[in-house]
Coordinates of C-alpha atoms and ligand atoms in Angstrom, one line a residue:
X2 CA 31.1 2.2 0.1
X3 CA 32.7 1.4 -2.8
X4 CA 33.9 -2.2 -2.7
X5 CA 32.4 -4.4 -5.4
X6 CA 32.9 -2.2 -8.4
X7 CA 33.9 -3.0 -12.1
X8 CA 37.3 -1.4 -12.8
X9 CA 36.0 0.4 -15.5
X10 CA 33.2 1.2 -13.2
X11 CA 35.1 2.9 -10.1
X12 CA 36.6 6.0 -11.8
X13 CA 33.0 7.3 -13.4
X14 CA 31.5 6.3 -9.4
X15 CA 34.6 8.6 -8.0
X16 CA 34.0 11.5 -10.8
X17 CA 30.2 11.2 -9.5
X18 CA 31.5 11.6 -6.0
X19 CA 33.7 14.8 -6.9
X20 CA 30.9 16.3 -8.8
X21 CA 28.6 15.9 -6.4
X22 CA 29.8 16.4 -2.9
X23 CA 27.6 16.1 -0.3
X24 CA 25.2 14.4 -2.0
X25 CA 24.8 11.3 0.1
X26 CA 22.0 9.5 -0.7
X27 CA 22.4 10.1 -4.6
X28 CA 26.1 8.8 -4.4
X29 CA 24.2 5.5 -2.4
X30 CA 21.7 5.3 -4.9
X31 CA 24.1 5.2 -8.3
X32 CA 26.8 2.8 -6.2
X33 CA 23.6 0.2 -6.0
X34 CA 23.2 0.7 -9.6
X35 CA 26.9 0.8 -10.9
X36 CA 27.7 -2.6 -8.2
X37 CA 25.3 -4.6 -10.7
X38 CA 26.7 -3.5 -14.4
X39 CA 29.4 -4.9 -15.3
X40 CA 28.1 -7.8 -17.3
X41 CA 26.5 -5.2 -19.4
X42 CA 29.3 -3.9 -20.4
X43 CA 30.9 -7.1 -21.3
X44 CA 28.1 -8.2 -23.0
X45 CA 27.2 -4.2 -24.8
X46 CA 31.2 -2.7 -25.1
X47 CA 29.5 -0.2 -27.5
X48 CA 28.0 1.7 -24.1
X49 CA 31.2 2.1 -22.5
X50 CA 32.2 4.3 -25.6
X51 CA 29.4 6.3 -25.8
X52 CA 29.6 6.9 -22.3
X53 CA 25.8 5.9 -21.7
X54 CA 25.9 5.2 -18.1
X55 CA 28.3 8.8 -17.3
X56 CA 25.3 10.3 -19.1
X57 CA 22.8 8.5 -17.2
X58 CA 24.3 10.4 -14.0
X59 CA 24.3 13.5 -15.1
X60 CA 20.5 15.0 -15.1
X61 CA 19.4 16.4 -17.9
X62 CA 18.9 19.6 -16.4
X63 CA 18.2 20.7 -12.7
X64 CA 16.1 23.6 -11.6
X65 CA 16.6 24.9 -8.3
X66 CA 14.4 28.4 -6.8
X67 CA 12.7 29.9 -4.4
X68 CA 9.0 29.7 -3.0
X69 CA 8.2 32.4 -0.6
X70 CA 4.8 32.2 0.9
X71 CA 2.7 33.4 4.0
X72 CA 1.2 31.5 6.8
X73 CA -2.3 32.5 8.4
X74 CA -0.4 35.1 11.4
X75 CA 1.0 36.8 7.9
X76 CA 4.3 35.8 8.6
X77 CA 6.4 35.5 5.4
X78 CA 8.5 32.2 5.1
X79 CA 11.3 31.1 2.4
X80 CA 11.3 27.4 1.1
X81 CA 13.4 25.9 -1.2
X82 CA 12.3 24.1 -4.0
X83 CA 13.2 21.3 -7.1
X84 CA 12.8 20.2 -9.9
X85 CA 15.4 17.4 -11.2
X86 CA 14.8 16.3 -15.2
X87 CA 16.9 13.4 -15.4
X88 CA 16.8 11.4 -18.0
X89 CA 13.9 11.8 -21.3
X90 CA 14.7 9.2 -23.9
X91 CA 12.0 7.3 -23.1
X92 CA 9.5 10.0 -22.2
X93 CA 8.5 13.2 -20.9
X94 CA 10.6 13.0 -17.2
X95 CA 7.7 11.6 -15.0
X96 CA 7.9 11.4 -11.4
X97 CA 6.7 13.0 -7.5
X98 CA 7.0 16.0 -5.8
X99 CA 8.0 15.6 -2.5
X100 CA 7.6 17.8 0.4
X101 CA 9.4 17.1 4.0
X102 CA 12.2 19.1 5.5
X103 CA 14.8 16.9 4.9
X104 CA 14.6 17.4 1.2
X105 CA 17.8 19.0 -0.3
X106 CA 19.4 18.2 -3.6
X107 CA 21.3 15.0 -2.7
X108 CA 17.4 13.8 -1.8
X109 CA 16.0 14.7 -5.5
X110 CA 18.4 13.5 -7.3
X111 CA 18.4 9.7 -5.7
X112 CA 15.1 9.6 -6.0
X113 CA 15.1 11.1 -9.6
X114 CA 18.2 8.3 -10.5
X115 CA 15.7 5.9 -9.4
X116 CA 12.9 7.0 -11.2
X117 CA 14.4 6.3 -14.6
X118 CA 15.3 3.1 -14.5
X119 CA 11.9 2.2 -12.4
X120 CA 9.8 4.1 -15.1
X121 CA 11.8 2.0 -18.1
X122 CA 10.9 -0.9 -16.1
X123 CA 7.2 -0.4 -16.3
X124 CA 7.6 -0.7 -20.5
X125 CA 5.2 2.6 -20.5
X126 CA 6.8 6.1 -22.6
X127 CA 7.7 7.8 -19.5
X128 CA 11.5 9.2 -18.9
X129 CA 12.3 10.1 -15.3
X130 CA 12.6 12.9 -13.1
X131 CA 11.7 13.9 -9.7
X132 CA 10.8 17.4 -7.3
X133 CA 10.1 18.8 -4.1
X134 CA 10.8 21.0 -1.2
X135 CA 11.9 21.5 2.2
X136 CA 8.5 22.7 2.9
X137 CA 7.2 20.8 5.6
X138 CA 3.3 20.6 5.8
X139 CA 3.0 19.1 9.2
X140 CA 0.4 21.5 11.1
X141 CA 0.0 24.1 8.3
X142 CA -3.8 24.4 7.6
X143 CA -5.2 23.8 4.3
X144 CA -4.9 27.5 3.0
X145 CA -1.6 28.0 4.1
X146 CA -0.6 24.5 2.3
X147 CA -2.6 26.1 -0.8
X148 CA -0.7 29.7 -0.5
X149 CA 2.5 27.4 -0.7
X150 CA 1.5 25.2 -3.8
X151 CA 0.4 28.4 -5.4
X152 CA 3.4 30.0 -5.1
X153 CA 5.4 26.7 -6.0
X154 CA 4.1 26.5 -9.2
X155 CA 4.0 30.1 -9.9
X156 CA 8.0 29.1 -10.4
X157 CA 7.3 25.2 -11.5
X158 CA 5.0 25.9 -14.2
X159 CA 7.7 27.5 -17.0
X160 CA 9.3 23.7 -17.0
X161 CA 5.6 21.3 -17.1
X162 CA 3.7 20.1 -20.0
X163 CA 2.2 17.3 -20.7
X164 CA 5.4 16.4 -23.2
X165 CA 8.1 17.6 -20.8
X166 CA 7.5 16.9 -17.3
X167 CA 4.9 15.6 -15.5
X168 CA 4.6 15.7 -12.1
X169 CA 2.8 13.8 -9.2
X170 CA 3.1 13.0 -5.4
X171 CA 5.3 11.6 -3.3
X172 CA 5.6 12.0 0.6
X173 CA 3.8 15.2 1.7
X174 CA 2.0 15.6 -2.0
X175 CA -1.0 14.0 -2.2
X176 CA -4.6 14.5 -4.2
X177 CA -5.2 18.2 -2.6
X178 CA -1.7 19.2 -3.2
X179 CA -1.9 18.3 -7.0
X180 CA -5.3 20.1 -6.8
X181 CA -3.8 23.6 -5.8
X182 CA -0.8 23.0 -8.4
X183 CA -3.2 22.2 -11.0
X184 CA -5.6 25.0 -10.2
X185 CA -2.4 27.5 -10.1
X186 CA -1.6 25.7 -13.2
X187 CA -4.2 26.1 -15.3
X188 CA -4.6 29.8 -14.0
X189 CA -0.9 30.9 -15.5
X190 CA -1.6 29.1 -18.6
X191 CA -5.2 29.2 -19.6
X192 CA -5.1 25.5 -20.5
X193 CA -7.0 23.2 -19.2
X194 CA -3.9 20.5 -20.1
X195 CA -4.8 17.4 -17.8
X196 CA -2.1 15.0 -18.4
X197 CA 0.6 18.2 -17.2
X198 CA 0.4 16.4 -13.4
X199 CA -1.0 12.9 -12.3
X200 CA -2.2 11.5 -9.1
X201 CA -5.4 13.8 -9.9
X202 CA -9.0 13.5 -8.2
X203 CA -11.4 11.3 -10.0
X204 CA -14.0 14.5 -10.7
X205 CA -11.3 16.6 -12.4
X206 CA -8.9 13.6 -14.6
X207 CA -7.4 11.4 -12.1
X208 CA -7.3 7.6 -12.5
X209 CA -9.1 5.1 -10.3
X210 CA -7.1 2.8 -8.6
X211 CA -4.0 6.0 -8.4
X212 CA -4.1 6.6 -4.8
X213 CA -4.1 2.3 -4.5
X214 CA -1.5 2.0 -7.4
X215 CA 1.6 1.9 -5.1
X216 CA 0.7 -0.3 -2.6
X217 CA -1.2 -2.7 -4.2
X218 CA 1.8 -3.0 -6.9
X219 CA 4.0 -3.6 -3.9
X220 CA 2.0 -6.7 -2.9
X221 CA 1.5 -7.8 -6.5
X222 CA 5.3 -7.9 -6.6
X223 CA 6.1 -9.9 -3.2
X224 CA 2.8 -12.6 -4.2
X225 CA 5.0 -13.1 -7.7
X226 CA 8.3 -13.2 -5.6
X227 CA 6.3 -16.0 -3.6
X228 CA 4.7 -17.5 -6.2
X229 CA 8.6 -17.9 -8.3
X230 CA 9.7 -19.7 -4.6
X231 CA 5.8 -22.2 -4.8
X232 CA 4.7 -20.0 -1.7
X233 CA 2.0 -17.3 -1.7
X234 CA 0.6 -14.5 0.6
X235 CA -2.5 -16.6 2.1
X236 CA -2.1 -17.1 5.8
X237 CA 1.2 -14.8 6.1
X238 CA 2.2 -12.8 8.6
X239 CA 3.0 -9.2 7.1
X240 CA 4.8 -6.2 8.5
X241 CA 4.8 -3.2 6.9
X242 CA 6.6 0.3 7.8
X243 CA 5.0 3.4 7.5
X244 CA 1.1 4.3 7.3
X245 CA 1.1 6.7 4.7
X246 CA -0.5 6.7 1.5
X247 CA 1.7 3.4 0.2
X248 CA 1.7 1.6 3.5
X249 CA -2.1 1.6 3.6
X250 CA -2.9 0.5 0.6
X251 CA -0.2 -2.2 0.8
X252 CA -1.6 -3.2 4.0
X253 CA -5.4 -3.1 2.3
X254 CA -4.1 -5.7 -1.0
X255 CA -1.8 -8.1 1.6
X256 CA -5.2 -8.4 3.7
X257 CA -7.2 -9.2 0.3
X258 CA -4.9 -12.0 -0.5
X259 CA -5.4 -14.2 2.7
X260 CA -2.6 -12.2 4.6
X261 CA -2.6 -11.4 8.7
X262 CA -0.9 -7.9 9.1
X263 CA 0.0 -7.4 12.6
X264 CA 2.5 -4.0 12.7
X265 CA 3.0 -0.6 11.3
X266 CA 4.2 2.5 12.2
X267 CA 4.7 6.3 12.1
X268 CA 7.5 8.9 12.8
X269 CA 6.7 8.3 16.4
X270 CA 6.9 4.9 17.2
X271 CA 4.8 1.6 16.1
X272 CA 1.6 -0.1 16.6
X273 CA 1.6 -3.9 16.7
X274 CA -1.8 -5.7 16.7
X275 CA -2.1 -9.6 17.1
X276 CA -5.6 -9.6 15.4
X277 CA -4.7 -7.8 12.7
X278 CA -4.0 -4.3 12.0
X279 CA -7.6 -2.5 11.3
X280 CA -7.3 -0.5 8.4
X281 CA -10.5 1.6 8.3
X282 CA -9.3 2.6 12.1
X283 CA -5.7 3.9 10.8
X284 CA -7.2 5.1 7.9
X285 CA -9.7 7.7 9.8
X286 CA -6.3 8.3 12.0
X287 CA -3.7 9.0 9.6
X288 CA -5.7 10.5 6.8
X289 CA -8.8 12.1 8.0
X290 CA -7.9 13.4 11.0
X291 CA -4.2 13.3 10.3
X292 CA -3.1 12.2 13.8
X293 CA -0.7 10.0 15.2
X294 CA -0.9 6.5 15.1
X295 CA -0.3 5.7 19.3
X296 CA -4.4 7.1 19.1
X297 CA -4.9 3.7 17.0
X298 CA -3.5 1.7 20.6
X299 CA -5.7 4.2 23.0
X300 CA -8.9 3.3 20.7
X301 CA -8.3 -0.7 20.2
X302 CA -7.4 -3.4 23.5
X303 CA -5.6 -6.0 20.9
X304 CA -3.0 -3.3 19.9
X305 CA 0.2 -2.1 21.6
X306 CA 2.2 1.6 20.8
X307 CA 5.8 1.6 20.8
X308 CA 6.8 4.9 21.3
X309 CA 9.9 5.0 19.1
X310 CA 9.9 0.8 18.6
X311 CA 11.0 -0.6 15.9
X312 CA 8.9 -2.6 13.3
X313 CA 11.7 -5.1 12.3
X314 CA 11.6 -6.5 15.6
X315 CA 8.3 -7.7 15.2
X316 CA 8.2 -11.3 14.1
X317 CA 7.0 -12.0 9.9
X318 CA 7.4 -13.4 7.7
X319 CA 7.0 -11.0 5.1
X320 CA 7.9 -7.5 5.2
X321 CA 7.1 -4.1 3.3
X322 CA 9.2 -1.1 4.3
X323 CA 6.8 1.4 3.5
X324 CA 8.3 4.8 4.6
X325 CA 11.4 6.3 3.8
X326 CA 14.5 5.5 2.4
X327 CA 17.5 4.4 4.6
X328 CA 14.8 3.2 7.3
X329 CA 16.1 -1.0 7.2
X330 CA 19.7 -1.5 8.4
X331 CA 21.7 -4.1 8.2
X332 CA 20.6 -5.0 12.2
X333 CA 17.5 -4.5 11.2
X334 CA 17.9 -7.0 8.0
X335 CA 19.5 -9.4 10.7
X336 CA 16.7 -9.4 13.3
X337 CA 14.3 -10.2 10.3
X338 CA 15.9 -13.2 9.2
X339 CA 16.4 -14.5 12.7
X340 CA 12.8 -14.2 13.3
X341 CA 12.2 -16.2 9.8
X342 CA 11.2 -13.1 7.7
X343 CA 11.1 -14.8 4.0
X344 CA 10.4 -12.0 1.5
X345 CA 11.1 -8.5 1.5
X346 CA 9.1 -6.3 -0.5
X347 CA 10.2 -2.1 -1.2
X348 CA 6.9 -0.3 -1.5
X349 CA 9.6 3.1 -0.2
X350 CA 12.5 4.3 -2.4
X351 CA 15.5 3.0 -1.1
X352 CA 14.3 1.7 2.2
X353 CA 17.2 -0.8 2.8
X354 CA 20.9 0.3 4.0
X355 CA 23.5 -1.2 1.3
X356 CA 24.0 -3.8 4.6
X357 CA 20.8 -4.5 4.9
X358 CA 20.5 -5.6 0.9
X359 CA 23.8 -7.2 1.6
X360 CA 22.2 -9.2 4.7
X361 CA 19.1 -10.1 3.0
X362 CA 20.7 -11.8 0.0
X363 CA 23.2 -13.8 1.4
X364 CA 20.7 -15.2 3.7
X365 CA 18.9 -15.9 -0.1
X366 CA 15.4 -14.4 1.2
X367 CA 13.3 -13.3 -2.1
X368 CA 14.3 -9.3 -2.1
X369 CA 12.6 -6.7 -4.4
X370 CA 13.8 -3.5 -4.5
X371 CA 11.9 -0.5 -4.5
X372 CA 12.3 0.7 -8.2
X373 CA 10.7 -3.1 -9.1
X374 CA 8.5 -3.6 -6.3
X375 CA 6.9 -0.1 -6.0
X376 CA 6.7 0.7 -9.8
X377 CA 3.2 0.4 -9.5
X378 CA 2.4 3.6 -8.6
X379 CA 4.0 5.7 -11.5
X380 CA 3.1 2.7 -13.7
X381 CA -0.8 3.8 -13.0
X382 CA 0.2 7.5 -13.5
X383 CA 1.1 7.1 -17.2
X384 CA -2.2 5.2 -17.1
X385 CA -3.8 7.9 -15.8
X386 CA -1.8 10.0 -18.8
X387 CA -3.0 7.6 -21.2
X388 CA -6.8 8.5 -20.1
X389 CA -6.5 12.0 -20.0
X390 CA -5.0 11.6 -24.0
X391 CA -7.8 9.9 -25.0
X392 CA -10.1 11.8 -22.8
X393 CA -11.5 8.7 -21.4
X394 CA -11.7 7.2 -17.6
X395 CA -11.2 3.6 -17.1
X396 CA -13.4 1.3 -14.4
X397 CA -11.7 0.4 -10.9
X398 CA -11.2 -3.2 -11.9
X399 CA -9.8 -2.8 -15.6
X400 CA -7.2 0.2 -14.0
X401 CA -6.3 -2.6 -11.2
X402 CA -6.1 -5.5 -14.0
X403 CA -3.6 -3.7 -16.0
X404 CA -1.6 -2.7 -13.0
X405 CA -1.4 -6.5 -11.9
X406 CA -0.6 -7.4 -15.6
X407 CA 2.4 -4.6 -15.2
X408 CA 3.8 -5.7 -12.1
X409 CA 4.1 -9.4 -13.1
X410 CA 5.7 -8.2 -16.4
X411 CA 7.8 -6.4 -13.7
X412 CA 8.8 -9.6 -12.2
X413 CA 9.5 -11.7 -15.0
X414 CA 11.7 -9.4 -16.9
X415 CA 13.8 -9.1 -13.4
X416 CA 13.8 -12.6 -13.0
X417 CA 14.5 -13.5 -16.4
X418 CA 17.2 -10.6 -16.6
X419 CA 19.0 -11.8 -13.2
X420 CA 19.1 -15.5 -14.6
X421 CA 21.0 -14.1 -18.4
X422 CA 23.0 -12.4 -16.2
X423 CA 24.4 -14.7 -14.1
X424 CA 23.0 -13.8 -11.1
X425 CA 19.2 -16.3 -10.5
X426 CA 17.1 -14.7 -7.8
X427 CA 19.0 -11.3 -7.8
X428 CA 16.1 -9.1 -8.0
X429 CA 18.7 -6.1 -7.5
X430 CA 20.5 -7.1 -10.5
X431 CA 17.9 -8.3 -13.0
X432 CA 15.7 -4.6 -11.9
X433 CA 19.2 -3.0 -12.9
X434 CA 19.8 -4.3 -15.7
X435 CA 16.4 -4.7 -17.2
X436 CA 15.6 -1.0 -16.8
X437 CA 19.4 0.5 -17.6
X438 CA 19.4 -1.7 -21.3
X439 CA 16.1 -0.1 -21.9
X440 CA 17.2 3.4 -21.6
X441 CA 20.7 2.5 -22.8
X442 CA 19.2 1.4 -25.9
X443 CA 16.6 4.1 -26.3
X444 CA 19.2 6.6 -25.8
X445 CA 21.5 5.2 -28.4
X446 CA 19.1 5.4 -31.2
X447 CA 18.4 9.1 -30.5
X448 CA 22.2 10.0 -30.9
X449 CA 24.4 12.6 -28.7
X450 CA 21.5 14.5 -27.2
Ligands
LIG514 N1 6.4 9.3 -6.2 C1 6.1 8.0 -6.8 C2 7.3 7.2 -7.1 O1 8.2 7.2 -6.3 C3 5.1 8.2 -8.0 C4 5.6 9.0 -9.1 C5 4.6 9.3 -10.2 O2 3.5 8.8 -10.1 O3 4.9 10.1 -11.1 O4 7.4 6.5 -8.0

């Protein structure tokens, strides 16, 4: 994986390799970044001698420890749990928790790499960082998931504040998680300090339009992708992975703006329906009775289950890998193109295989990766911190407008940066660029910290 490097590039990608072995999806996640700077430092020589971007892979400071808890038989379990600070000079380090049992360190600190040069995109005061645990919350009842959060932030709590590290969800974490780490949080510390966590629920400081914020950016991001190519959402066909929190919401926005979105799936297989996927029917599913999605195909006659299918087969000709990361490979990419897929929008972190990226841009499709296209979502949590600081709660609709207003900002500094740099249409590079110079810069002016 590491063809396509700047000479002065490769040795600080190898030292991150022997410093941290093992660490797969982290060493994937800085090679996409690395692959797309060169020009910068032809253009900024100062950073290479300051060593900006060897500092931007080391985190600031990484907290690893233990989380013991008991289930409802009284049987005592051990979890693992982090907390990655990566990078602050823009901010307090903002970003998820996530809980799922394939989360180990490697897992954190992609998605923490990630975060810092998504957050900088968003042109908010927010630095990045990223949590979680190999905790997984499938089946465990809703004391046993509180037992767990208490105990989580029993640990957590020492590193928080409102101007150090502010937390929110991610896969597994959603509004009642947050609610038992706030609660546990405000216990230990006797404050009630709302902006310490985001992704909140609206009667105790979240933000309207939070639990949308993801999604909706997503689809704000593809329709200006579209618009830059004089195309636009209205009468599209849409697939989108996933029907989780960002999925849904995705799914919700592409259906507001004219489009027909016929799959989606879940860790079991997919559902594909011709008249359009109904969303208050997956929504009941997936979050309200948290069941699986075949139940979606056994309810409706238009829709077919897949047991283990996969959604890139299914003919679009936009699609939003919703999911996970790594969940688009480069057959995958191929199979879209061949069935005339024309945009590819990341509303997931790191959804696309290096091949798959690869695949997608030679065939020139309009591809927008995940720390552009799905910057919505922490973009409306340092909204939501912006509210709680002023102790204030904004309407649905002025939330939503400043989140559209973001994610076009998004685009056009992408676009724009991927034209200076040589590279037109190169989402990849201009979200690279555009986010590393504002950290680069930021971290310049506040010397060797
Ligand atoms: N987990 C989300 C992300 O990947 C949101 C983070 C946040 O709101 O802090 O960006």
């Amino acid at each position: 994986m590491t063809a396509g490097l700047d000479e002065k590039l490769e040795p600080i990608y190898q030292d991150v390799l022997k410093r941290n072995p093992g660490e797969k999806e982290f060493h994937q996640a800085v090679h996409e970044v690395l692959e797309t700077l060169g020009p910068v430092l032809v253009k900024y020589p100062e950073f290479a001698e300051s060593k900006i971007i060897q500092r931007i892979c080391e985190p600031e400071r990484q907290i690893i420890f233990r989380v013991p808890w008991q289930d409802d038989d009284g049987n005592i379990h051990i979890n693992r749990a982090f907390r990655v600070e990566f990078n602050s000079a823009l901010g307090p380090y903002k970003g998820g928790m996530r809980f799922h049992p394939s989360v180990y360190l490697g897992i954190i600190k992609f998605l923490g790499f990630e975060q810092i040069f998504k957050n900088a995109l968003t042109d908010l005061p927010i630095g990045g960082g990223k949590g979680g645990s190999d905790f997984d919350p499938k089946g465990r009842s809703d004391s046993e998931i509180m037992r767990f959060c208490q105990s989580l932030m029993t640990e957590l709590y020492r590193n928080l504040g409102e101007y150090t590290d502010v937390p929110a969800g991610d896969i597994g974490v959603s509004t009642r998680e947050i609610g038992y780490l706030f609660g546990q949080y405000k216990r230990i510390t006797n404050r009630y300090e709302s902006g310490v966590l985001t992704g909140k629920g609206l009667d105790w400081g979240g933000s309207r339009a939070r639990t949308e914020a993801t999604g909706y950016g997503t689809v704000f991001f593809a329709e200006e992708m579209l618009k830059a190519r004089d195309e636009s959402l209205d009468g599209k066909t849409v697939v989108v992975s996933g029907s989780g929190n960002v999925a849904i919401y995705a799914m919700q926005k592409a259906q507001q703006l004219g489009a027909k979105v016929v799959a989606c799936s879940d860790s079991s297989g997919i559902i594909v329906d011709d008249e359009g996927i109904e969303l208050d029917r997956v929504r009941r599913i997936k979050e309200v009775e948290r069941r699986r999605l075949s139940v979606y195909a056994d309810e409706k006659k238009s829709a077919k289950y897949v047991e283990d299918g996969n959604v890139w087969h299914v003919p679009c000709d936009v699609a939003l890998p919703s999911a996970t990361q790594n969940e688009l490979n480069g057959k995958d990419a191929k199979k879209l193109i061949e069935n005339g897929c024309i945009a590819v929008a990341e509303g997931a972190n790191m959804p696309t295989t290096p091949e798959g990226i690869q695949i997608f841009q030679k065939a020139g499709i309009a591809y927008g990766p995940g720390k552009a296209a799905n910057a919505g979502g922490v973009a409306t949590s340092a909204l939501e911190m912006q509210q709680n600081a002023s102790r204030d709660s904004w309407t649905f609709k002025h939330t939503e407008e400043r989140l559209r207003e973001i994610m076009v900002n998004i685009h056009k500094n992408c676009y724009e940066t991927a034209d200076e740099f040589g590279s037109p249409g190169n989402y990849v590079v201009g979200a690279n660029i555009a986010g590393f110079l504002r950290v680069a810069k930021a971290m310049e002016a506040l010397g060797l910290v």
